[in-house]
CSV table of C-alpha atoms in Angstrom, one decimal:
chain,number,residue,atom,x,y,z
A,6,GLN,CA,-112.2,65.4,182.9
A,7,VAL,CA,-111.6,69.5,183.7
A,8,GLN,CA,-113.9,72.6,184.1
A,9,LEU,CA,-111.6,76.1,182.9
A,10,VAL,CA,-113.2,78.9,184.2
A,11,GLU,CA,-112.6,82.2,183.3
A,12,SER,CA,-113.2,85.9,184.7
A,13,GLY,CA,-111.8,89.3,184.7
A,14,GLY,CA,-112.7,90.3,181.1
A,15,GLY,CA,-114.4,93.6,180.4
A,16,LEU,CA,-114.3,97.2,179.0
A,17,VAL,CA,-111.4,99.6,179.1
A,18,GLN,CA,-109.7,102.1,177.4
A,19,ALA,CA,-106.5,101.9,175.2
A,20,GLY,CA,-103.8,102.7,177.4
A,21,GLY,CA,-104.9,100.7,181.0
A,22,SER,CA,-104.5,97.2,182.0
A,23,LEU,CA,-106.7,93.9,183.0
A,24,ARG,CA,-106.0,90.8,184.5
A,25,LEU,CA,-107.7,87.7,183.5
A,26,SER,CA,-108.0,84.4,185.8
A,27,CYS,CA,-109.4,81.2,184.5
A,28,LEU,CA,-110.0,78.8,187.6
A,29,ALA,CA,-109.5,75.1,186.9
A,30,SER,CA,-111.5,71.7,187.9
A,31,GLY,CA,-112.3,68.1,187.5
A,32,GLY,CA,-108.5,67.0,186.9
A,33,THR,CA,-104.4,67.8,188.5
A,34,PHE,CA,-103.7,71.0,188.1
A,35,SER,CA,-100.6,71.3,188.5
A,36,ARG,CA,-100.0,68.6,185.3
A,37,TYR,CA,-101.5,70.3,182.6
A,38,VAL,CA,-100.1,72.9,180.6
A,39,MET,CA,-102.4,76.2,180.3
A,40,GLY,CA,-102.5,79.0,177.6
A,41,TRP,CA,-104.0,81.8,176.4
A,42,PHE,CA,-106.4,82.4,173.4
A,43,ARG,CA,-108.1,84.9,172.3
A,44,GLN,CA,-110.8,85.1,168.9
A,45,ALA,CA,-111.4,88.5,167.7
A,46,PRO,CA,-115.2,89.0,165.5
A,47,GLY,CA,-114.6,87.1,162.1
A,48,LYS,CA,-111.1,86.1,162.6
A,49,GLU,CA,-109.9,82.5,163.7
A,50,ARG,CA,-108.9,81.8,167.3
A,51,GLU,CA,-105.2,82.5,168.1
A,52,PHE,CA,-102.9,81.9,170.4
A,53,VAL,CA,-102.2,84.4,173.1
A,54,ALA,CA,-99.6,82.6,176.5
A,55,VAL,CA,-98.9,79.7,177.4
A,56,ILE,CA,-97.7,78.4,180.4
A,57,SER,CA,-95.2,75.4,182.1
A,58,TRP,CA,-96.6,72.7,184.4
A,59,SER,CA,-94.6,74.7,187.1
A,60,GLY,CA,-94.5,78.2,185.9
A,61,GLY,CA,-90.8,77.8,184.7
A,62,ARG,CA,-91.0,78.0,180.8
A,63,SER,CA,-94.0,80.6,178.9
A,64,ASP,CA,-93.8,81.9,175.7
A,65,TYR,CA,-96.0,84.6,173.9
A,66,ALA,CA,-97.2,86.1,171.0
A,67,ASP,CA,-95.2,88.8,169.2
A,68,SER,CA,-98.5,91.2,169.3
A,69,VAL,CA,-98.4,90.7,173.0
A,70,LYS,CA,-95.0,90.0,174.1
A,71,GLY,CA,-93.8,92.6,176.4
A,72,ARG,CA,-97.4,93.9,177.6
A,73,PHE,CA,-98.9,90.5,178.6
A,74,THR,CA,-97.6,87.8,181.5
A,75,ILE,CA,-98.7,85.0,182.1
A,76,SER,CA,-98.9,82.9,185.4
A,77,ARG,CA,-100.2,80.3,187.6
A,78,ASP,CA,-100.8,79.5,191.3
A,79,ASN,CA,-101.6,75.7,191.4
A,80,ALA,CA,-102.5,76.3,195.0
A,81,LYS,CA,-105.6,77.5,193.5
A,82,ASN,CA,-106.2,76.3,190.6
A,83,THR,CA,-106.0,79.1,188.4
A,84,VAL,CA,-103.9,80.9,185.3
A,85,PHE,CA,-104.0,84.7,185.4
A,86,LEU,CA,-103.2,86.4,182.2
A,87,GLN,CA,-102.1,90.0,183.1
A,88,MET,CA,-102.2,92.6,180.4
A,89,ASN,CA,-100.7,96.1,179.8
A,90,SER,CA,-100.8,98.7,177.7
A,91,LEU,CA,-103.8,96.8,176.3
A,92,LYS,CA,-104.8,98.8,172.3
A,93,PRO,CA,-108.4,98.4,170.9
A,94,GLU,CA,-106.9,95.1,168.7
A,95,ASP,CA,-106.5,93.6,171.8
A,96,THR,CA,-110.8,93.4,171.7
A,97,ALA,CA,-111.2,89.9,171.4
A,98,VAL,CA,-113.2,87.1,173.3
A,99,TYR,CA,-109.9,85.1,175.5
A,100,TYR,CA,-110.1,81.5,176.2
A,101,CYS,CA,-107.6,79.6,178.6
A,102,ALA,CA,-107.4,76.0,178.2
A,103,ALA,CA,-105.6,72.6,179.4
A,104,ASP,CA,-103.8,70.3,178.1
A,105,SER,CA,-102.0,67.8,179.8
A,106,THR,CA,-98.5,67.1,177.7
A,107,THR,CA,-96.0,67.4,179.2
A,108,LEU,CA,-94.2,70.4,176.8
A,109,ILE,CA,-95.4,74.1,176.3
A,110,HIS,CA,-97.0,75.0,172.8
A,111,ARG,CA,-99.1,76.9,170.7
A,112,SER,CA,-100.7,74.8,168.4
A,113,THR,CA,-104.7,75.5,169.5
A,114,SER,CA,-106.1,72.4,168.0
A,115,ALA,CA,-104.0,70.3,170.8
A,116,TYR,CA,-105.5,71.4,173.2
A,117,GLU,CA,-107.7,69.4,175.4
A,118,TYR,CA,-109.9,71.8,177.8
A,119,TRP,CA,-111.3,75.0,176.9
A,120,GLY,CA,-112.9,77.6,179.0
A,121,GLN,CA,-116.4,79.5,178.2
A,122,GLY,CA,-114.5,82.5,177.4
A,123,THR,CA,-114.2,86.4,178.7
A,124,GLN,CA,-114.9,88.9,176.7
A,125,VAL,CA,-112.0,91.8,176.5
A,126,THR,CA,-113.2,95.1,174.9
A,127,VAL,CA,-110.3,98.1,174.0
A,128,SER,CA,-111.8,101.4,172.8
A,129,SER,CA,-109.8,103.4,171.3
């Protein structure tokens, strides 16, 4: 059983930056594809970014491409989401998720483990 704990959320002005972290425990972290998702009020949870076991492959939603960067440190069991040039529409609860597959993917329903989420609010 894998436990995921996100941190790093907060309130930031438009154009600012935040770095989210997700600490994993209870499993072999380096064998999990790790994803970030977000859910805004009244909307469905949506894919943001995903990274492979080694960190060599990643994928991003079009809405964040060029602004967000996903990375991981397998020695520290942590995945990060660096968010730059934030916009008010990035406001949401951000979740990290883990899947024991070998392929990176965007399918929300396929991820096995989820964190509790961290709130990101971007003011205009």
